[in-house]
Structures are given as structure tokens and as C-alpha cells.
Amino acid sequence: MDEEYDVVVLGTGLKECILSGLLSVDGLKVLHMDRNDYYGGESTSLNLIQLWKKFRGSDKPPAHLGSSRDYNVDMIPKFIMANGALVRVLIHTDVTKYLYFKAVDGSFVYNKGKVHKVPATDMEALKSPLMGIFEKRRARKFFIYVQDYNENDPKTHEGMDLTRVTTRELIAKYGLDDNTVDFIGHALALHRDDRYLNEPALETVKKMKLYAESLARFQGGSPYIYPLYGLGELPQAFARLSAVYGGTYMLNKPECKVEFDEEGKVCGVTSEGETAKCKKVVCDPSYLPNKVRKVGKVARAICIMSHPIPNTNDSHSVQVILPQKQLGRRSDMYLFCCSYSHNVAPKGKFIAFVSTEAETDQPEIELKPGLDLLGPVDEIFFDVYDRYEPVNEPSLDNCFISTSYDATTHFESTVIDVLNMYSMITGKVLDLNVDLSAASAAEE
């Protein structure tokens, strides 16, 4: 280990693994270490016995739940947008050859006490029970505008410059009511709060287009895909990729102390008495606790069930978004469900997550609106974890620290952090123009 590296990466969470892969592919010499004896850090995937140890302090889960090794319960479960930036990053690194994806069955939104399929096209808008007959027509016109919009063709802009017109102004032009705006903003464009209404509309239109294009890609009921056996496959796939490019992975390395020179710049990482010299360190917040600050916390419930989420067309994998306004909250709530169809549980079993940015210290009460939608559960675990973000100046200390994972059940915010970090580390923007068909192994 007493060698010199361009970059030492600490922690094998999803973000760290993706960055390690990108930097290895760029030809940098990368050493990747983790204090744990398993991959994934906070975003690891647990079997049933590991789940019981973590939340119940025992290693004897009840026999009726089936074999422990048939469970792959992701601690930070997030669906992947089929045409989104993460898929492009995965294809860019060619890690897709180690992964098999499968389309996710359903994408739903909670509105006025009920769960509805998210309408993503003009035709779906006309059929959706979310809106009355006149609102449907207005929504259809708006959807057609978004579908036809092309940034480079002014003829499709209808006289509006979306880099200046706010989302609120664009929506007002089509006369959409608050109820419609709520599901468009939160379930289609995947905004996490309502700030987007006062920001330029271009970003929201692009996000709606991404949703619709991703939905069309696999002809399924949702725009999302998910790896067979869950997200735990991703860090391991990146470890294999890194090895191909001469990177080194080391698990079970205690301490991992980051060393600094007299100018406060990183100069190496020490573990078990050996120091790996390096110019830069990439890590999750737990490795440099004095360079991050707490910015919030996530409350979540993990449930094992014997049925799909009710009112989701028997979807074996599904996301339901509960917009904050529907619950009188300041942040959205998310339901995530996956099952034996993605090989994350034994036949007949479903894993459901309810997550949200915690606004109280009582997750059991706070998560109730989401839990009430699940129907009977066999087992339930509650968990709250703190969210951190870096406060250091990477140009001064060469430490690049990821932000903790948020409550969302899709990857859009995670991948933005990865791409920003990549640009800070390398000084360049990652080219995401790739052949998307390279990630179609999922199709049945």
C-alpha cells in the first residue's frame, strides 16, 4: 500500500464507486478503501439475517419469511430513470456489461387521498381520473407543448423564452389548476419542493421530457429501471470495472486517517500503519466528519409484505410520490416497492420503503400517511439517519466529499452530485452523449 496514487477513494457507497469508476476509466491511478468488510457503506444491500442484526439486534429472523439469502434489501433504494444521467454514466464506463436491469412496473402519485397512475403523455392525460373533463383538455394542450418542445427550434417555443419565463408563468398560460401543477411538478418533473415554480421553466420542461422519453423506452408502466438483485450489484460491478483499469479495492481497512501537509492539503491516507500517498481524496461524509455539517435527517420505514401495494395495478415494482401539499408537509414522501420479480426477496414477498425528509423526531407518526397506503405488513423497521453536506473548499485541501443520500426513491439528485464532484475533481464536464441501447439487457 505504500505507493503513490492520483486519487484515494474512501467508502464504497454508490457515489464513491461511480466516481472511482469514472476516474479509473480516465486513466488515473485509484486506490479505493472501505473501513467495513462489505461493499456499499450507507447504501449497502442486506440479506435477512443482516437486516435482523441491524434493526433487531438478533440473528434469528422468523422462519416463515423464507431463506435469508433470497433477500437483497437495499438500504438506500432508488429507481433509475431509463434515459437519465445515471444510465448514461453507467454506459460511459461500460459497467453495464456486469449488470442486468429490468423495467419497473408502475409510477404513481398520491392525490386527494387516492393513488393514481402518473399521466405522462397527452393521451394519458385525457384518461386520467386525476382531472375533470375541462382540466384534462388544458393539461393535454400543455403536454403536447412539452412533447413538441425542442430547445434548438424556436418554432416550437410559442414565443416564450423558457430560460426567462418561470414555470409558474408557463403553467398560467395553460390555465392549469394547483392540483394538476402538484402532480406535474413532483411526480413527473420530480422536484422535491415548490421552489421550481419561480425558476426558469426550461429545467421543468426538460425533466418532463426525460420522464416521457424514459417511459417510452421500455414500453412499461414506468420510466424507471432497477438492477436484478438490487443496487448492491452496482458497487461490486464498479469494483470489477476498476480492476480492469488497474485500480485497487481494499475492504476492512480500519481508521483510514486522511493526512494533510503543512498547507492543509491532503497528502495521503493511513491505515494499519501504512500510508498511501495521494494528491486527492474522494470520500463520503463519515471519513472527514470535521469538514461536513448536518443539514437534515431522513425518516424511513422498511417493510416486508406478502402482497403488492394496493391500488397500483398489482405492480411488483413501483414508486408512489406523495407531494408535500397533499400531506400539509414541507417535503414530499416516497413509497418504493420491489419484490421477487427483481430478485430482491423470495417468491411471494415484497419489500416496501416509506421515506421522507424528517420534520419531527417521531418517524412512526410522521410516516403514517405513506404506511397507511401499504395494507398489512409482515414486519416493519423504523430508521432515522442524519444528512450531511461538505463545508470545505476542495480547491484548498483537495478533499472531495459527497453529500449524504436524500429521501428520494429515484436517482436524479444523487447523480447530479456525482457529476458536480467529477467536474471539481477533474476540471472537465463528463460527456454523456452515449448510445443508450447499451443498457437494454433488462428486457425480458
Tab-separated table of C-alpha atoms in Angstrom, residues 24-329:
chain	number	residue	atom	x	y	z
A	24	SER	CA	-10.159	4.855	-13.425
A	25	VAL	CA	-11.591	4.991	-16.957
A	26	ASP	CA	-9.933	8.422	-17.304
A	27	GLY	CA	-6.583	6.723	-16.680
A	28	LEU	CA	-5.981	7.917	-13.104
A	29	LYS	CA	-4.327	5.593	-10.600
A	30	VAL	CA	-7.022	4.952	-7.981
A	31	LEU	CA	-6.907	3.234	-4.580
A	32	HIS	CA	-10.360	2.530	-3.142
A	33	MET	CA	-10.699	1.621	0.567
A	34	ASP	CA	-13.558	0.990	2.982
A	35	ARG	CA	-13.476	0.526	6.761
A	36	ASN	CA	-16.300	-2.043	6.513
A	37	ASP	CA	-15.907	-5.657	5.449
A	38	TYR	CA	-18.738	-5.261	2.913
A	39	TYR	CA	-19.395	-3.086	-0.125
A	40	GLY	CA	-21.818	-0.177	-0.208
A	41	GLY	CA	-21.337	1.838	3.005
A	42	GLU	CA	-24.633	3.580	3.815
A	43	SER	CA	-26.080	2.326	0.510
A	44	THR	CA	-25.347	-1.341	1.135
A	45	SER	CA	-27.749	-4.208	0.493
A	46	LEU	CA	-28.608	-6.605	3.349
A	47	ASN	CA	-29.853	-10.173	3.500
A	48	LEU	CA	-32.485	-11.086	6.084
A	49	ILE	CA	-30.041	-12.073	8.847
A	50	GLN	CA	-28.042	-8.840	8.358
A	51	LEU	CA	-31.302	-6.860	8.405
A	52	TRP	CA	-32.295	-8.504	11.701
A	53	LYS	CA	-28.875	-7.820	13.217
A	54	LYS	CA	-29.014	-4.151	12.229
A	55	PHE	CA	-32.540	-3.391	13.451
A	56	ARG	CA	-33.426	-6.109	15.975
A	57	GLY	CA	-30.033	-6.973	17.447
A	58	SER	CA	-30.535	-10.696	16.837
A	59	ASP	CA	-29.584	-13.058	14.033
A	60	LYS	CA	-32.738	-15.187	14.152
A	61	PRO	CA	-35.355	-13.868	11.703
A	62	PRO	CA	-38.645	-15.825	11.752
A	63	ALA	CA	-38.588	-18.911	9.532
A	64	HIS	CA	-41.860	-18.073	7.743
A	65	LEU	CA	-40.120	-15.195	5.915
A	66	GLY	CA	-38.092	-17.684	3.885
A	67	SER	CA	-34.385	-18.048	3.194
A	68	SER	CA	-32.138	-15.179	4.330
A	69	ARG	CA	-30.051	-15.206	1.176
A	70	ASP	CA	-33.112	-14.700	-1.053
A	71	TYR	CA	-33.329	-11.163	0.361
A	72	ASN	CA	-31.345	-8.229	-1.038
A	73	VAL	CA	-32.737	-5.266	0.887
A	74	ASP	CA	-31.191	-2.011	-0.325
A	75	MET	CA	-30.643	0.476	2.475
A	76	ILE	CA	-30.886	3.443	0.082
A	77	PRO	CA	-33.311	2.169	-2.542
A	78	LYS	CA	-33.569	4.341	-5.641
A	79	PHE	CA	-35.039	3.609	-9.053
A	80	ILE	CA	-33.079	4.613	-12.144
A	81	MET	CA	-34.597	6.802	-14.881
A	82	ALA	CA	-34.278	4.721	-18.081
A	83	ASN	CA	-32.831	7.601	-20.153
A	84	GLY	CA	-31.441	9.555	-17.221
A	85	ALA	CA	-27.937	10.725	-16.398
A	86	LEU	CA	-27.078	7.692	-14.242
A	87	VAL	CA	-27.716	5.248	-17.094
A	88	ARG	CA	-25.548	7.447	-19.320
A	89	VAL	CA	-22.759	7.401	-16.717
A	90	LEU	CA	-23.025	3.603	-16.403
A	91	ILE	CA	-22.809	3.210	-20.193
A	92	HIS	CA	-19.924	5.704	-20.393
A	93	THR	CA	-17.881	3.487	-18.068
A	94	ASP	CA	-19.087	0.255	-19.760
A	95	VAL	CA	-20.018	-1.129	-16.332
A	96	THR	CA	-23.379	-2.117	-17.850
A	97	LYS	CA	-21.816	-5.368	-19.047
A	98	TYR	CA	-21.768	-6.558	-15.413
A	99	LEU	CA	-25.389	-5.582	-14.675
A	100	TYR	CA	-28.843	-6.728	-15.688
A	101	PHE	CA	-31.681	-4.238	-15.455
A	102	LYS	CA	-35.388	-4.816	-15.505
A	103	ALA	CA	-38.150	-2.270	-16.071
A	104	VAL	CA	-40.162	-1.085	-13.047
A	105	ASP	CA	-43.901	-1.792	-13.336
A	106	GLY	CA	-45.540	1.350	-12.014
A	107	SER	CA	-45.200	5.069	-11.289
A	108	PHE	CA	-47.981	6.564	-9.167
A	109	VAL	CA	-48.883	9.755	-7.347
A	110	TYR	CA	-50.989	10.385	-4.241
A	111	ASN	CA	-53.745	12.942	-4.774
A	112	LYS	CA	-56.728	13.804	-2.557
A	113	GLY	CA	-56.440	10.610	-0.540
A	114	LYS	CA	-56.086	8.243	-3.501
A	115	VAL	CA	-53.258	6.671	-5.513
A	116	HIS	CA	-53.275	7.346	-9.280
A	117	LYS	CA	-51.026	6.387	-12.180
A	118	VAL	CA	-48.874	9.359	-13.203
A	119	PRO	CA	-50.075	10.519	-16.641
A	120	ALA	CA	-47.021	11.255	-18.799
A	121	THR	CA	-48.414	11.904	-22.300
A	122	ASP	CA	-51.296	13.860	-23.830
A	123	MET	CA	-53.260	10.630	-24.326
A	124	GLU	CA	-52.768	9.525	-20.720
A	125	ALA	CA	-53.803	12.973	-19.516
A	126	LEU	CA	-57.167	12.539	-21.271
A	127	LYS	CA	-57.776	9.227	-19.492
A	128	SER	CA	-56.549	10.229	-16.043
A	129	PRO	CA	-59.066	10.370	-13.160
A	130	LEU	CA	-56.787	12.991	-11.573
A	131	MET	CA	-58.536	15.747	-13.508
A	132	GLY	CA	-62.029	16.811	-14.537
A	133	ILE	CA	-63.039	16.991	-18.189
A	134	PHE	CA	-62.083	20.654	-18.834
A	135	GLU	CA	-58.812	20.387	-16.895
A	136	LYS	CA	-57.929	17.293	-18.973
A	137	ARG	CA	-58.167	19.321	-22.177
A	138	ARG	CA	-55.982	22.086	-20.760
A	139	ALA	CA	-53.461	19.533	-19.488
A	140	ARG	CA	-53.453	17.772	-22.854
A	141	LYS	CA	-52.507	21.036	-24.592
A	142	PHE	CA	-49.698	21.578	-22.102
A	143	PHE	CA	-48.403	18.012	-22.561
A	144	ILE	CA	-48.401	18.443	-26.357
A	145	TYR	CA	-46.421	21.686	-25.974
A	146	VAL	CA	-43.846	19.875	-23.798
A	147	GLN	CA	-43.644	16.841	-26.139
A	148	ASP	CA	-43.095	19.069	-29.204
A	149	TYR	CA	-40.704	21.490	-27.462
A	150	ASN	CA	-37.212	21.500	-28.953
A	151	GLU	CA	-34.645	23.832	-27.382
A	152	ASN	CA	-32.945	24.407	-30.752
A	153	ASP	CA	-36.116	25.041	-32.785
A	154	PRO	CA	-37.722	28.420	-31.965
A	155	LYS	CA	-40.854	27.403	-33.914
A	156	THR	CA	-41.726	25.044	-31.036
A	157	HIS	CA	-41.325	27.743	-28.345
A	158	GLU	CA	-44.658	29.511	-28.994
A	159	GLY	CA	-42.964	32.849	-28.476
A	160	MET	CA	-41.688	32.034	-24.972
A	161	ASP	CA	-38.061	32.032	-23.889
A	162	LEU	CA	-38.044	29.275	-21.264
A	163	THR	CA	-34.678	30.414	-19.916
A	164	ARG	CA	-36.526	33.542	-18.699
A	165	VAL	CA	-40.183	32.573	-18.340
A	166	THR	CA	-40.779	30.971	-14.927
A	167	THR	CA	-42.554	27.639	-14.545
A	168	ARG	CA	-45.390	29.484	-12.796
A	169	GLU	CA	-45.821	31.804	-15.809
A	170	LEU	CA	-45.722	28.917	-18.297
A	171	ILE	CA	-48.356	26.982	-16.357
A	172	ALA	CA	-50.536	30.091	-16.040
A	173	LYS	CA	-50.547	30.367	-19.838
A	174	TYR	CA	-52.250	26.955	-19.992
A	175	GLY	CA	-54.582	27.717	-17.071
A	176	LEU	CA	-53.724	24.564	-15.112
A	177	ASP	CA	-55.066	24.327	-11.562
A	178	ASP	CA	-52.952	23.783	-8.435
A	179	ASN	CA	-53.897	20.139	-8.232
A	180	THR	CA	-52.534	19.437	-11.739
A	181	VAL	CA	-49.431	21.533	-11.090
A	182	ASP	CA	-48.786	19.481	-7.954
A	183	PHE	CA	-48.530	16.127	-9.723
A	184	ILE	CA	-46.685	17.559	-12.751
A	185	GLY	CA	-44.052	19.242	-10.578
A	186	HIS	CA	-43.498	16.452	-8.062
A	187	ALA	CA	-44.333	13.170	-9.816
A	188	LEU	CA	-43.308	13.959	-13.420
A	189	ALA	CA	-40.570	16.590	-13.116
A	190	LEU	CA	-39.533	15.065	-9.734
A	191	HIS	CA	-38.975	18.400	-7.971
A	192	ARG	CA	-38.579	17.948	-4.217
A	193	ASP	CA	-40.217	21.242	-3.206
A	194	ASP	CA	-42.063	24.133	-4.866
A	195	ARG	CA	-39.109	26.475	-5.480
A	196	TYR	CA	-39.105	25.412	-9.146
A	197	LEU	CA	-42.296	27.452	-9.749
A	198	ASN	CA	-40.299	30.684	-9.529
A	199	GLU	CA	-37.336	29.380	-11.548
A	200	PRO	CA	-36.940	29.324	-15.375
A	201	ALA	CA	-39.321	26.782	-16.902
A	202	LEU	CA	-36.718	25.159	-19.178
A	203	GLU	CA	-35.489	22.793	-16.461
A	204	THR	CA	-39.020	21.548	-15.672
A	205	VAL	CA	-39.860	21.051	-19.358
A	206	LYS	CA	-36.613	19.074	-19.828
A	207	LYS	CA	-37.431	16.913	-16.797
A	208	MET	CA	-40.934	16.203	-18.113
A	209	LYS	CA	-39.482	15.247	-21.497
A	210	LEU	CA	-36.947	12.930	-19.825
A	211	TYR	CA	-39.793	11.201	-17.962
A	212	ALA	CA	-41.843	10.715	-21.142
A	213	GLU	CA	-38.848	9.515	-23.197
A	214	SER	CA	-37.813	7.098	-20.447
A	215	LEU	CA	-41.373	5.786	-20.227
A	216	ALA	CA	-41.450	5.121	-23.974
A	217	ARG	CA	-38.100	3.343	-23.887
A	218	PHE	CA	-39.158	0.063	-22.271
A	219	GLN	CA	-42.883	0.339	-23.067
A	220	GLY	CA	-43.529	-0.499	-19.424
A	221	GLY	CA	-45.729	1.199	-16.877
A	222	SER	CA	-42.985	3.474	-15.582
A	223	PRO	CA	-39.899	5.385	-16.755
A	224	TYR	CA	-37.705	3.540	-14.242
A	225	ILE	CA	-35.407	0.527	-14.331
A	226	TYR	CA	-33.744	-1.354	-11.477
A	227	PRO	CA	-30.932	-3.924	-11.379
A	228	LEU	CA	-31.822	-7.558	-10.796
A	229	TYR	CA	-30.718	-8.409	-7.207
A	230	GLY	CA	-30.950	-4.705	-6.313
A	231	LEU	CA	-28.489	-1.809	-6.088
A	232	GLY	CA	-25.949	-3.858	-4.131
A	233	GLU	CA	-24.840	-5.072	-7.559
A	234	LEU	CA	-23.622	-1.599	-8.560
A	235	PRO	CA	-20.651	-1.190	-6.168
A	236	GLN	CA	-19.476	-4.712	-6.973
A	237	ALA	CA	-19.777	-4.078	-10.711
A	238	PHE	CA	-17.670	-0.929	-10.309
A	239	ALA	CA	-15.079	-2.848	-8.289
A	240	ARG	CA	-14.730	-5.266	-11.201
A	241	LEU	CA	-14.522	-2.391	-13.664
A	242	SER	CA	-11.871	-0.634	-11.575
A	243	ALA	CA	-9.746	-3.804	-11.502
A	244	VAL	CA	-9.829	-3.922	-15.309
A	245	TYR	CA	-8.299	-0.429	-15.345
A	246	GLY	CA	-5.661	-1.236	-12.724
A	247	GLY	CA	-7.471	0.292	-9.759
A	248	THR	CA	-7.144	-1.350	-6.332
A	249	TYR	CA	-10.019	-2.092	-3.927
A	250	MET	CA	-9.430	-2.857	-0.231
A	251	LEU	CA	-12.230	-3.666	2.209
A	252	ASN	CA	-11.954	-3.984	6.001
A	253	LYS	CA	-9.346	-1.205	6.356
A	254	PRO	CA	-9.770	0.314	9.835
A	255	GLU	CA	-9.352	4.032	10.604
A	256	CYS	CA	-8.427	5.314	7.105
A	257	LYS	CA	-6.940	8.516	8.515
A	258	VAL	CA	-6.579	11.307	5.969
A	259	GLU	CA	-3.156	13.009	6.267
A	260	PHE	CA	-2.522	16.684	5.469
A	261	ASP	CA	0.669	18.647	4.739
A	262	GLU	CA	1.573	21.939	6.428
A	263	GLU	CA	-0.505	23.897	3.883
A	264	GLY	CA	-3.595	21.870	4.802
A	265	LYS	CA	-3.601	19.966	1.511
A	266	VAL	CA	-4.246	16.245	1.525
A	267	CYS	CA	-1.061	14.192	1.112
A	268	GLY	CA	-2.087	10.614	1.918
A	269	VAL	CA	-4.273	8.154	3.789
A	270	THR	CA	-3.015	5.953	6.639
A	271	SER	CA	-4.495	2.611	7.654
A	272	GLU	CA	-2.910	-0.084	9.830
A	273	GLY	CA	0.402	1.796	9.930
A	274	GLU	CA	0.786	2.098	6.161
A	275	THR	CA	0.323	5.321	4.234
A	276	ALA	CA	-0.836	5.589	0.643
A	277	LYS	CA	0.406	8.913	-0.736
A	278	CYS	CA	-2.057	10.783	-2.923
A	279	LYS	CA	-2.900	14.150	-4.451
A	280	LYS	CA	-6.664	13.977	-3.895
A	281	VAL	CA	-9.152	12.203	-1.625
A	282	VAL	CA	-12.761	11.404	-2.545
A	283	CYS	CA	-14.976	10.192	0.321
A	284	ASP	CA	-18.378	10.087	1.983
A	285	PRO	CA	-19.041	12.415	4.967
A	286	SER	CA	-18.174	9.760	7.585
A	287	TYR	CA	-14.463	9.789	6.686
A	288	LEU	CA	-13.949	13.549	7.214
A	289	PRO	CA	-16.522	14.483	9.892
A	290	ASN	CA	-14.818	17.817	10.662
A	291	LYS	CA	-15.299	19.013	7.060
A	292	VAL	CA	-19.088	18.485	6.864
A	293	ARG	CA	-22.198	19.868	8.551
A	294	LYS	CA	-25.536	18.294	9.352
A	295	VAL	CA	-28.278	19.630	7.075
A	296	GLY	CA	-31.239	17.435	7.948
A	297	LYS	CA	-32.327	13.872	8.535
A	298	VAL	CA	-34.260	11.201	6.697
A	299	ALA	CA	-37.007	9.128	8.341
A	300	ARG	CA	-37.831	5.800	6.758
A	301	ALA	CA	-39.721	2.595	7.336
A	302	ILE	CA	-38.662	-0.718	5.788
A	303	CYS	CA	-41.497	-3.237	5.433
A	304	ILE	CA	-41.675	-6.873	4.400
A	305	MET	CA	-45.089	-7.693	2.901
A	306	SER	CA	-46.833	-10.612	1.199
A	307	HIS	CA	-48.708	-8.543	-1.393
A	308	PRO	CA	-48.150	-5.582	-3.748
A	309	ILE	CA	-49.095	-2.047	-2.653
A	310	PRO	CA	-52.906	-1.779	-3.053
A	311	ASN	CA	-54.313	0.353	-5.922
A	312	THR	CA	-51.115	0.090	-8.007
A	313	ASN	CA	-52.469	-2.412	-10.575
A	314	ASP	CA	-50.710	-5.267	-8.740
A	315	SER	CA	-47.328	-3.752	-9.640
A	316	HIS	CA	-44.457	-5.934	-8.439
A	317	SER	CA	-42.163	-2.904	-8.507
A	318	VAL	CA	-43.489	0.614	-8.068
A	319	GLN	CA	-42.849	4.169	-6.911
A	320	VAL	CA	-45.563	6.321	-5.358
A	321	ILE	CA	-44.849	10.000	-4.718
A	322	LEU	CA	-46.891	11.839	-2.054
A	323	PRO	CA	-46.465	15.570	-2.811
A	324	GLN	CA	-45.955	17.745	0.284
A	325	LYS	CA	-49.084	19.846	-0.296
A	326	GLN	CA	-51.253	16.719	-0.252
A	327	LEU	CA	-49.986	15.982	3.272
A	328	GLY	CA	-49.593	19.526	4.598
A	329	ARG	CA	-45.826	18.996	4.866
